[in-house]
Amino acid sequence: ELKVEQNPLFLSMQEGKNYTIYCNYSTTSDRLYWYRQDPGKSLESLFVLLSNGAVKQEGRLMASLDTKARLSTLHITAAVHDLSATYFCAVDDSGNTPLVFGKGTRLSVIA
Amino acid sequence: ETGVTQSPTHLIKTRGQQVTLRCSSQSGHNTVSWYQQALGQGPQFIFQYYREEENGRGNFPPRFSGLQFPNYSSELNVNALELDDSALYLCASSPRDRVRGYTFGSGTRLTVV
């Protein structure tokens, strides 16, 4: 059974600081997704990582995937208040299996 | 391209009633998945449809059922509603190769009283 673990689950950061969210998963997979969710809203796709060593960046967020370590990271650079949200990583094995989500990291960026 | 559309956006039902939620997939996407997200939790997989056939099911009882239509739109039906069914129900569509990942709809907030 595929398991996905995120840490930390809660993160309070000061504006301007850097931090990393970690996502570990339990089976071999080369497809990992990061989503953002604002309170009461749906999931917004941030990154799709499709191969070992994949690195993608958008604004202050950068995601990477190490399939050998079964680890993905979401790095936040110089945080701003607008980044406050819950971030989920999700993994699927082959498309015939469901997308399995981590519990999410609730990020709060404070002044 | 149009995104994933879900209806209704909010719904209040009484315990024991039945509910149908609807989802129109994004153009070009032939796979639809449904997820249940309880407050403060990550989404949990309910089932997936590919070309009108159920193609995977999570740990949900049979009173959760679904359909996919020839135009790839989908319905989620829940019978004999229980209080614990109160959640955000999310529909996601994708092409079979998932190269661009899954596109989620805005969700239906179901409250069972």
XYZ file of N, CA and C in Angstrom:
672
model
N 0.843 -1.193 0.000
C 0.000 0.000 0.000
C 0.885 1.253 0.000
N 0.609 2.125 -0.919
C 1.388 3.355 -1.033
C 1.056 4.313 0.111
N 2.076 4.784 0.812
C 1.886 5.769 1.884
C 2.711 6.997 1.566
N 2.162 8.144 1.883
C 2.824 9.418 1.629
C 2.854 10.208 2.926
N 4.040 10.626 3.322
C 4.183 11.374 4.570
C 4.806 12.737 4.306
N 4.202 13.743 4.858
C 4.728 15.091 4.733
C 5.183 15.582 6.100
N 6.208 16.381 6.083
C 6.560 17.098 7.309
C 7.278 18.393 6.971
N 7.045 19.403 7.782
C 6.167 19.379 8.946
C 4.694 19.459 8.536
N 3.799 19.210 9.469
C 2.369 19.354 9.192
C 1.919 20.795 9.393
N 2.608 21.499 10.252
C 2.307 22.913 10.500
C 3.610 23.689 10.436
N 3.555 24.836 9.815
C 4.769 25.633 9.648
C 4.407 27.107 9.730
N 5.021 27.771 10.669
C 4.837 29.213 10.787
C 6.172 29.868 10.466
N 6.198 30.688 9.421
C 7.440 31.290 8.999
C 7.316 32.801 8.981
N 8.446 33.433 9.196
C 8.480 34.887 9.066
C 8.662 35.257 7.606
N 8.096 36.373 7.240
C 8.313 36.885 5.891
C 9.805 37.027 5.627
N 10.208 36.685 4.423
C 11.605 36.836 4.034
C 12.486 35.637 4.314
N 11.974 34.690 5.098
C 12.776 33.514 5.446
C 12.596 32.402 4.424
N 13.523 31.443 4.475
C 13.475 30.277 3.600
C 13.107 29.043 4.411
N 12.431 28.109 3.764
C 12.131 26.852 4.450
C 11.825 25.776 3.425
N 11.899 24.504 3.880
C 11.657 23.361 3.006
C 10.620 22.436 3.611
N 9.678 22.001 2.776
C 8.692 20.989 3.154
C 9.125 19.670 2.521
N 9.034 18.594 3.287
C 9.498 17.294 2.821
C 8.323 16.350 2.587
N 8.477 15.518 1.562
C 7.454 14.543 1.213
C 8.139 13.202 0.944
N 7.879 12.233 1.797
C 8.423 10.881 1.621
C 7.300 9.941 1.202
N 7.624 8.976 0.344
C 6.608 8.011 -0.057
C 7.206 6.610 -0.043
N 6.310 5.625 0.001
C 6.757 4.287 0.400
C 7.024 3.310 -0.740
N 6.594 3.594 -1.960
C 6.846 2.634 -3.042
C 7.540 3.325 -4.202
N 8.015 2.539 -5.125
C 8.696 3.135 -6.272
C 7.682 3.864 -7.130
N 7.966 5.081 -7.435
C 7.092 5.867 -8.295
C 7.930 6.984 -8.901
N 7.633 7.337 -10.130
C 8.361 8.452 -10.735
C 7.415 9.614 -11.056
N 6.277 9.631 -10.354
C 5.334 10.717 -10.601
C 4.901 11.308 -9.270
N 5.210 12.559 -9.090
C 4.840 13.220 -7.844
C 4.284 14.594 -8.162
N 3.265 14.977 -7.416
C 2.540 16.213 -7.678
C 2.493 17.052 -6.407
N 2.609 18.347 -6.582
C 2.412 19.289 -5.488
C 1.190 20.152 -5.798
N 0.357 20.322 -4.747
C -0.845 21.130 -4.879
C -0.873 22.153 -3.743
N -1.562 23.236 -4.027
C -1.828 24.253 -3.010
C -3.320 24.315 -2.795
N -3.726 24.492 -1.531
C -5.152 24.638 -1.234
C -5.344 25.797 -0.272
N -6.149 26.762 -0.672
C -6.545 27.849 0.206
C -7.793 27.415 0.979
N -8.032 28.001 2.154
C -9.159 27.559 2.988
C -10.488 27.558 2.234
N -11.190 26.443 2.294
C -12.490 26.325 1.654
C -12.452 26.213 0.143
N -11.261 26.125 -0.423
C -11.123 26.091 -1.886
C -10.646 24.731 -2.355
N -10.562 24.591 -3.677
C -10.104 23.336 -4.256
C -8.577 23.309 -4.339
N -8.060 22.313 -5.017
C -6.622 22.111 -5.134
C -6.103 22.755 -6.410
N -5.059 23.541 -6.262
C -4.423 24.186 -7.398
C -3.110 23.472 -7.677
N -2.936 23.013 -8.896
C -1.709 22.308 -9.247
C -0.525 23.272 -9.265
N 0.537 22.887 -8.573
C 1.761 23.699 -8.556
C 2.832 23.082 -9.459
N 3.149 21.824 -9.205
C 4.217 21.172 -9.943
C 3.849 19.719 -10.245
N 4.292 19.258 -11.404
C 4.218 17.850 -11.773
C 5.652 17.389 -11.998
N 6.116 16.443 -11.229
C 7.499 15.954 -11.302
C 7.442 14.524 -11.833
N 8.037 14.304 -12.985
C 7.833 13.049 -13.700
C 9.059 12.157 -13.786
N 10.185 12.578 -13.252
C 11.365 11.725 -13.365
C 12.344 12.031 -12.250
N 13.244 11.081 -12.040
C 14.259 11.271 -11.012
C 15.115 12.488 -11.338
N 15.346 13.314 -10.345
C 16.167 14.496 -10.547
C 15.413 15.695 -11.073
N 14.116 15.533 -11.291
C 13.332 16.660 -11.825
C 13.340 17.813 -10.825
N 13.504 18.992 -11.347
C 13.457 20.213 -10.539
C 12.624 21.230 -11.310
N 11.663 21.810 -10.602
C 10.837 22.832 -11.239
C 10.714 24.022 -10.302
N 10.661 25.213 -10.897
C 10.563 26.433 -10.092
C 9.493 27.330 -10.654
N 8.767 27.950 -9.736
C 7.758 28.933 -10.103
C 7.749 29.981 -9.015
N 8.243 31.151 -9.361
C 8.278 32.226 -8.366
C 9.162 31.858 -7.186
N 8.610 31.930 -5.996
C 9.368 31.650 -4.769
C 9.354 30.174 -4.369
N 8.747 29.336 -5.179
C 8.643 27.913 -4.886
C 9.486 27.102 -5.865
N 10.184 26.106 -5.293
C 10.955 25.187 -6.119
C 10.740 23.784 -5.600
N 10.431 22.856 -6.502
C 10.189 21.474 -6.124
C 11.199 20.571 -6.803
N 11.575 19.509 -6.090
C 12.511 18.542 -6.653
C 12.067 17.135 -6.309
N 12.575 16.170 -7.070
C 12.195 14.776 -6.872
C 13.433 13.894 -6.928
N 13.590 13.062 -5.894
C 14.637 12.043 -5.853
C 13.928 10.704 -5.716
N 13.776 9.982 -6.819
C 13.003 8.736 -6.780
C 13.756 7.622 -6.053
N 15.073 7.712 -6.031
C 15.834 6.670 -5.327
C 15.640 6.789 -3.827
N 15.617 8.006 -3.341
C 15.372 8.250 -1.919
C 13.891 8.289 -1.593
N 13.043 8.253 -2.644
C 11.583 8.365 -2.481
C 11.254 9.631 -1.706
N 11.803 10.728 -2.171
C 11.700 11.997 -1.457
C 11.500 13.137 -2.437
N 10.564 13.998 -2.100
C 10.416 15.250 -2.827
C 10.477 16.393 -1.830
N 10.992 17.513 -2.275
C 11.044 18.693 -1.415
C 10.373 19.864 -2.116
N 9.756 20.707 -1.327
C 9.191 21.962 -1.805
C 9.888 23.066 -1.025
N 10.726 23.818 -1.719
C 11.518 24.855 -1.057
C 10.878 26.221 -1.266
N 10.775 26.941 -0.180
C 10.177 28.277 -0.213
C 11.291 29.295 0.011
N 11.409 30.217 -0.887
C 12.451 31.248 -0.793
C 11.831 32.608 -0.487
N 12.367 33.270 0.544
C 11.917 34.629 0.900
C 10.392 34.701 0.976
N 9.849 33.978 1.924
C 8.389 33.823 2.025
C 7.669 35.172 2.112
N 6.509 35.208 1.489
C 5.606 36.354 1.582
C 4.249 35.857 2.060
N 3.437 36.779 2.575
C 2.158 36.408 3.183
C 1.252 35.635 2.216
N 1.318 35.994 0.938
C 0.451 35.354 -0.062
C 0.705 33.858 -0.211
N 1.818 33.378 0.312
C 2.102 31.946 0.242
C 1.386 31.150 1.339
N 0.750 31.819 2.260
C 0.022 31.133 3.325
C -1.086 30.284 2.724
N -1.047 28.989 2.985
C -1.993 28.031 2.411
C -1.609 26.648 2.951
N -2.358 25.627 2.523
C -1.968 24.249 2.821
C -1.385 23.638 1.554
N -0.251 22.994 1.689
C 0.440 22.392 0.552
C 0.398 20.868 0.680
N -0.033 20.226 -0.385
C -0.121 18.769 -0.418
C 0.829 18.218 -1.470
N 1.485 17.112 -1.118
C 2.133 16.321 -2.144
C 1.281 15.081 -2.370
N 1.352 14.533 -3.564
C 0.558 13.358 -3.918
C 1.348 12.515 -4.906
N 1.159 11.207 -4.812
C 1.926 10.265 -5.622
C 0.983 9.253 -6.247
N 1.262 8.869 -7.485
C 0.577 7.692 -8.021
C 1.598 6.738 -8.612
N 1.250 5.461 -8.629
C 2.169 4.429 -9.082
C 2.178 4.291 -10.593
N 0.992 4.210 -11.169
C 0.974 3.890 -12.599
C -0.252 4.419 -13.309
N -1.105 5.134 -12.594
C -2.312 5.620 -13.245
C -3.479 4.702 -13.046
N -3.210 3.422 -12.797
C -4.289 2.511 -12.458
C -4.521 2.496 -10.960
N -3.642 3.134 -10.237
C -3.790 3.253 -8.791
C -4.185 4.686 -8.478
N -4.811 4.878 -7.353
C -5.271 6.232 -7.040
C -4.129 7.167 -6.693
N -4.427 8.433 -6.801
C -3.510 9.465 -6.331
C -3.584 9.457 -4.809
N -2.457 9.233 -4.150
C -2.427 9.183 -2.691
C -1.788 10.467 -2.172
N -2.492 11.128 -1.285
C -2.057 12.421 -0.773
C -1.388 12.285 0.590
N -0.469 13.175 0.855
C -0.002 13.372 2.207
C -1.055 14.128 3.001
N -0.791 14.321 4.292
C -1.764 14.990 5.147
C -1.758 16.499 4.965
N -0.760 16.993 4.247
C -0.711 18.427 4.000
C 0.156 19.163 5.000
N 0.721 20.252 4.554
C 1.497 21.153 5.418
C 0.792 22.495 5.434
N 0.333 22.871 6.606
C -0.359 24.158 6.726
C 0.678 25.236 7.004
N 0.869 26.092 6.002
C 1.891 27.133 6.076
C 1.257 28.470 6.420
N 1.836 29.124 7.410
C 1.396 30.468 7.779
C 2.614 31.375 7.744
N 2.555 32.394 6.908
C 3.660 33.353 6.796
C 3.257 34.614 7.539
N 4.069 34.969 8.522
C 3.727 36.113 9.372
C 4.760 37.222 9.203
N 4.326 38.438 9.446
C 5.205 39.607 9.288
C 6.247 39.666 10.385
N -8.781 26.256 -22.858
C -9.440 24.994 -22.540
C -10.272 25.163 -21.276
N -11.436 24.493 -21.248
C -12.268 24.607 -20.059
C -11.707 23.701 -18.983
N -11.947 24.099 -17.737
C -11.456 23.302 -16.623
C -12.484 22.276 -16.207
N -12.324 21.778 -14.971
C -13.247 20.807 -14.406
C -14.353 21.566 -13.669
N -15.579 21.230 -13.982
C -16.721 21.915 -13.383
C -17.506 20.953 -12.517
N -17.803 21.357 -11.277
C -18.587 20.523 -10.382
C -19.855 21.261 -9.967
N -20.913 20.474 -9.767
C -22.159 21.050 -9.276
C -22.873 20.054 -8.365
N -23.618 20.552 -7.386
C -23.661 21.948 -6.959
C -22.404 22.326 -6.169
N -22.290 23.573 -5.772
C -21.131 23.998 -4.991
C -21.321 23.694 -3.510
N -22.553 23.834 -3.063
C -22.873 23.541 -1.663
C -24.184 22.770 -1.622
N -24.300 21.928 -0.597
C -25.485 21.089 -0.476
C -25.685 20.727 0.993
N -26.914 20.812 1.441
C -27.237 20.361 2.793
C -28.284 19.263 2.671
N -27.991 18.121 3.284
C -28.906 16.983 3.227
C -29.138 16.446 4.636
N -30.212 15.701 4.757
C -30.546 15.084 6.038
C -30.036 13.651 6.063
N -29.623 13.221 7.209
C -29.161 11.840 7.377
C -30.183 10.864 6.803
N -29.698 9.871 6.046
C -30.572 8.888 5.431
C -30.966 9.215 3.997
N -30.826 10.466 3.601
C -31.170 10.851 2.232
C -30.093 10.387 1.252
N -30.381 10.620 -0.026
C -29.461 10.268 -1.095
C -29.017 11.556 -1.794
N -27.816 11.561 -2.363
C -27.328 12.755 -3.040
C -26.582 12.358 -4.317
N -26.671 13.211 -5.317
C -25.918 13.035 -6.560
C -25.090 14.281 -6.815
N -23.814 14.085 -7.000
C -22.892 15.174 -7.316
C -22.414 14.986 -8.756
N -22.189 16.102 -9.451
C -21.854 16.033 -10.866
C -20.525 16.691 -11.176
N -19.896 16.187 -12.226
C -18.570 16.675 -12.600
C -18.429 16.633 -14.120
N -18.030 17.742 -14.697
C -17.694 17.785 -16.127
C -16.179 17.851 -16.244
N -15.604 16.894 -16.943
C -14.151 16.824 -17.015
C -13.600 17.869 -17.976
N -12.320 18.126 -17.833
C -11.655 19.066 -18.726
C -11.588 18.464 -20.125
N -11.715 19.334 -21.118
C -11.673 18.890 -22.506
C -10.415 18.074 -22.777
N -10.605 16.914 -23.410
C -9.462 16.060 -23.740
C -9.086 15.076 -22.652
N -9.726 15.152 -21.502
C -9.433 14.242 -20.394
C -10.451 13.111 -20.369
N -9.969 11.857 -20.330
C -10.883 10.718 -20.361
C -10.936 9.950 -19.037
N -10.206 10.409 -18.050
C -10.176 9.741 -16.750
C -10.683 10.708 -15.685
N -11.608 10.226 -14.868
C -12.177 11.047 -13.805
C -12.041 10.305 -12.481
N -11.600 11.028 -11.467
C -11.468 10.453 -10.128
C -12.263 11.305 -9.154
N -12.760 10.670 -8.125
C -13.481 11.375 -7.068
C -12.723 11.204 -5.750
N -12.701 12.296 -4.968
C -12.028 12.298 -3.679
C -12.943 12.922 -2.629
N -12.804 12.428 -1.411
C -13.500 13.010 -0.270
C -12.464 13.667 0.632
N -12.705 14.922 0.981
C -11.770 15.610 1.864
C -12.519 16.100 3.101
N -12.271 15.462 4.213
C -12.829 15.920 5.486
C -12.032 17.126 5.955
N -12.624 17.888 6.824
C -12.007 19.122 7.298
C -10.658 18.837 7.936
N -9.630 19.538 7.469
C -8.306 19.391 8.048
C -7.543 18.160 7.614
N -8.075 17.422 6.640
C -7.430 16.191 6.174
C -7.034 16.313 4.705
N -6.208 15.371 4.260
C -5.902 15.283 2.841
C -7.021 14.561 2.109
N -7.141 14.778 0.817
C -8.181 14.083 0.048
C -7.989 12.567 0.085
N -9.113 11.845 0.176
C -9.103 10.383 0.171
C -9.778 9.894 -1.102
N -9.143 8.948 -1.769
C -9.641 8.424 -3.032
C -10.916 7.624 -2.838
N -11.944 7.928 -3.654
C -13.191 7.171 -3.618
C -13.194 6.153 -4.756
N -13.166 6.640 -5.991
C -13.047 5.751 -7.166
C -12.628 6.548 -8.389
N -12.271 5.787 -9.411
C -11.818 6.385 -10.662
C -12.542 5.722 -11.821
N -12.831 6.514 -12.871
C -13.474 5.991 -14.068
C -12.618 6.306 -15.288
N -12.534 5.315 -16.147
C -11.832 5.476 -17.417
C -12.710 4.861 -18.498
N -13.075 5.677 -19.464
C -13.932 5.209 -20.568
C -15.165 4.467 -20.051
N -15.833 5.091 -19.120
C -17.118 4.657 -18.577
C -17.046 3.422 -17.689
N -15.851 2.927 -17.395
C -15.698 1.767 -16.526
C -14.996 2.181 -15.231
N -15.448 1.622 -14.114
C -14.738 1.875 -12.861
C -13.369 1.228 -12.944
N -12.355 2.011 -12.591
C -10.976 1.599 -12.820
C -10.151 1.677 -11.544
N -10.789 1.447 -10.421
C -10.103 1.535 -9.142
C -11.053 2.102 -8.115
N -10.963 1.601 -6.899
C -11.874 2.026 -5.847
C -11.119 2.061 -4.534
N -11.388 3.082 -3.757
C -10.785 3.203 -2.444
C -11.623 2.498 -1.395
N -11.296 2.753 -0.148
C -11.939 2.067 0.960
C -13.234 2.784 1.360
N -14.190 2.760 0.477
C -15.499 3.364 0.728
C -16.576 2.301 0.546
N -17.659 2.390 1.346
C -18.708 1.357 1.258
C -19.472 1.445 -0.056
N -20.223 0.385 -0.372
C -20.965 0.332 -1.644
C -22.014 1.424 -1.802
N -22.422 2.067 -0.714
C -23.410 3.139 -0.875
C -22.819 4.351 -1.601
N -21.516 4.340 -1.801
C -20.861 5.322 -2.680
C -20.752 4.660 -4.058
N -21.415 5.231 -5.037
C -21.357 4.663 -6.379
C -21.187 5.784 -7.393
N -20.835 5.396 -8.605
C -20.587 6.427 -9.598
C -20.902 5.981 -11.002
N -20.796 6.945 -11.894
C -21.003 6.701 -13.319
C -20.085 7.608 -14.097
N -19.699 7.152 -15.279
C -19.062 8.065 -16.229
C -19.821 7.951 -17.535
N -20.037 9.059 -18.165
C -20.838 9.108 -19.386
C -19.926 9.171 -20.615
N -20.511 8.935 -21.817
C -19.681 8.934 -23.031
C -18.902 10.222 -23.249
N -19.408 11.348 -22.737
C -18.661 12.611 -22.889
C -17.645 12.794 -21.759
N -17.430 11.747 -20.963
C -16.456 11.691 -19.865
C -16.882 12.450 -18.623
N -18.055 13.072 -18.634
C -18.548 13.646 -17.391
C -18.896 12.519 -16.430
N -19.104 12.849 -15.164
C -19.262 11.799 -14.163
C -20.221 12.232 -13.069
N -20.783 11.241 -12.405
C -21.612 11.466 -11.235
C -21.100 10.637 -10.071
N -21.256 11.199 -8.874
C -21.018 10.462 -7.635
C -22.341 10.417 -6.897
N -22.783 9.225 -6.563
C -24.019 9.042 -5.819
C -23.691 8.478 -4.438
N -24.337 9.036 -3.436
C -24.171 8.516 -2.083
C -25.567 8.252 -1.520
N -25.813 7.007 -1.139
C -27.090 6.626 -0.545
C -26.980 6.601 0.973
N -28.145 6.653 1.615
C -28.199 6.514 3.075
C -27.148 7.374 3.754
N -27.210 8.666 3.516
C -26.201 9.588 4.025
C -26.039 9.490 5.536
N -24.779 9.581 5.958
C -24.443 9.600 7.377
C -23.773 10.933 7.698
N -23.767 11.258 8.982
C -23.183 12.534 9.385
C -21.713 12.635 8.955
N -20.997 11.508 9.021
C -19.577 11.495 8.652
C -19.326 11.702 7.166
N -20.385 11.690 6.377
C -20.216 11.955 4.937
C -20.038 13.445 4.668
N -20.236 14.255 5.667
C -20.033 15.699 5.511
C -18.569 15.958 5.166
N -18.342 16.582 4.021
C -16.971 16.777 3.541
C -17.009 17.604 2.265
N -15.820 17.918 1.780
C -15.662 18.511 0.448
C -15.405 17.367 -0.525
N -16.210 17.269 -1.556
C -16.040 16.216 -2.556
C -15.405 16.830 -3.796
N -14.277 16.285 -4.159
C -13.493 16.821 -5.263
C -13.478 15.843 -6.426
N -13.639 16.388 -7.594
C -13.529 15.618 -8.825
C -12.251 16.048 -9.522
N -11.527 15.099 -10.066
C -10.308 15.404 -10.803
C -10.344 14.688 -12.140
N -9.913 15.374 -13.178
C -9.816 14.710 -14.477
C -8.377 14.753 -14.967
N -8.056 13.809 -15.824
C -6.712 13.763 -16.385
C -6.756 13.015 -17.707
N -5.786 13.275 -18.566
C -5.612 12.382 -19.699
C -5.011 11.086 -19.181
N -5.033 10.044 -19.954
C -4.581 8.752 -19.474
C -3.115 8.779 -19.062
N -2.295 9.590 -19.760
C -0.860 9.564 -19.472
C -0.454 10.443 -18.297
N -1.376 11.239 -17.799
C -1.151 12.097 -16.629
C 0.108 12.962 -16.727
N 0.575 13.229 -17.915
C 1.808 14.012 -18.066
C 1.666 15.392 -17.438
N 0.486 15.954 -17.558
C 0.258 17.254 -16.937
C -0.454 17.131 -15.604
N -0.536 15.932 -15.099
C -1.140 15.739 -13.798
C -2.650 15.729 -13.856
N -3.237 16.004 -12.735
C -4.679 15.966 -12.569
C -5.197 17.386 -12.363
N -6.338 17.676 -12.967
C -6.981 18.974 -12.770
C -8.185 18.771 -11.874
N -8.229 19.530 -10.785
C -9.319 19.384 -9.831
C -10.386 20.442 -10.063
N -11.623 20.037 -9.832
C -12.723 20.981 -9.834
C -12.759 21.753 -8.523
N -13.695 22.680 -8.450
C -13.791 23.544 -7.281
C -14.431 22.840 -6.086
N -15.019 21.671 -6.329
C -15.543 20.877 -5.224
C -16.997 21.151 -4.901
N -17.610 20.173 -4.222
C -18.957 20.307 -3.669
C -18.848 20.127 -2.165
N -19.311 21.125 -1.446
C -19.297 21.040 0.025
C -20.619 20.430 0.450
N -20.564 19.202 0.970
C -21.766 18.494 1.424
C -21.823 18.533 2.944
N -22.955 18.961 3.445
C -23.202 18.947 4.885
C -24.393 18.044 5.144
N -24.206 17.068 6.022
C -25.285 16.153 6.391
C -25.704 16.475 7.829
N -26.986 16.740 7.992
C -27.475 17.141 9.334
C -28.476 16.110 9.854
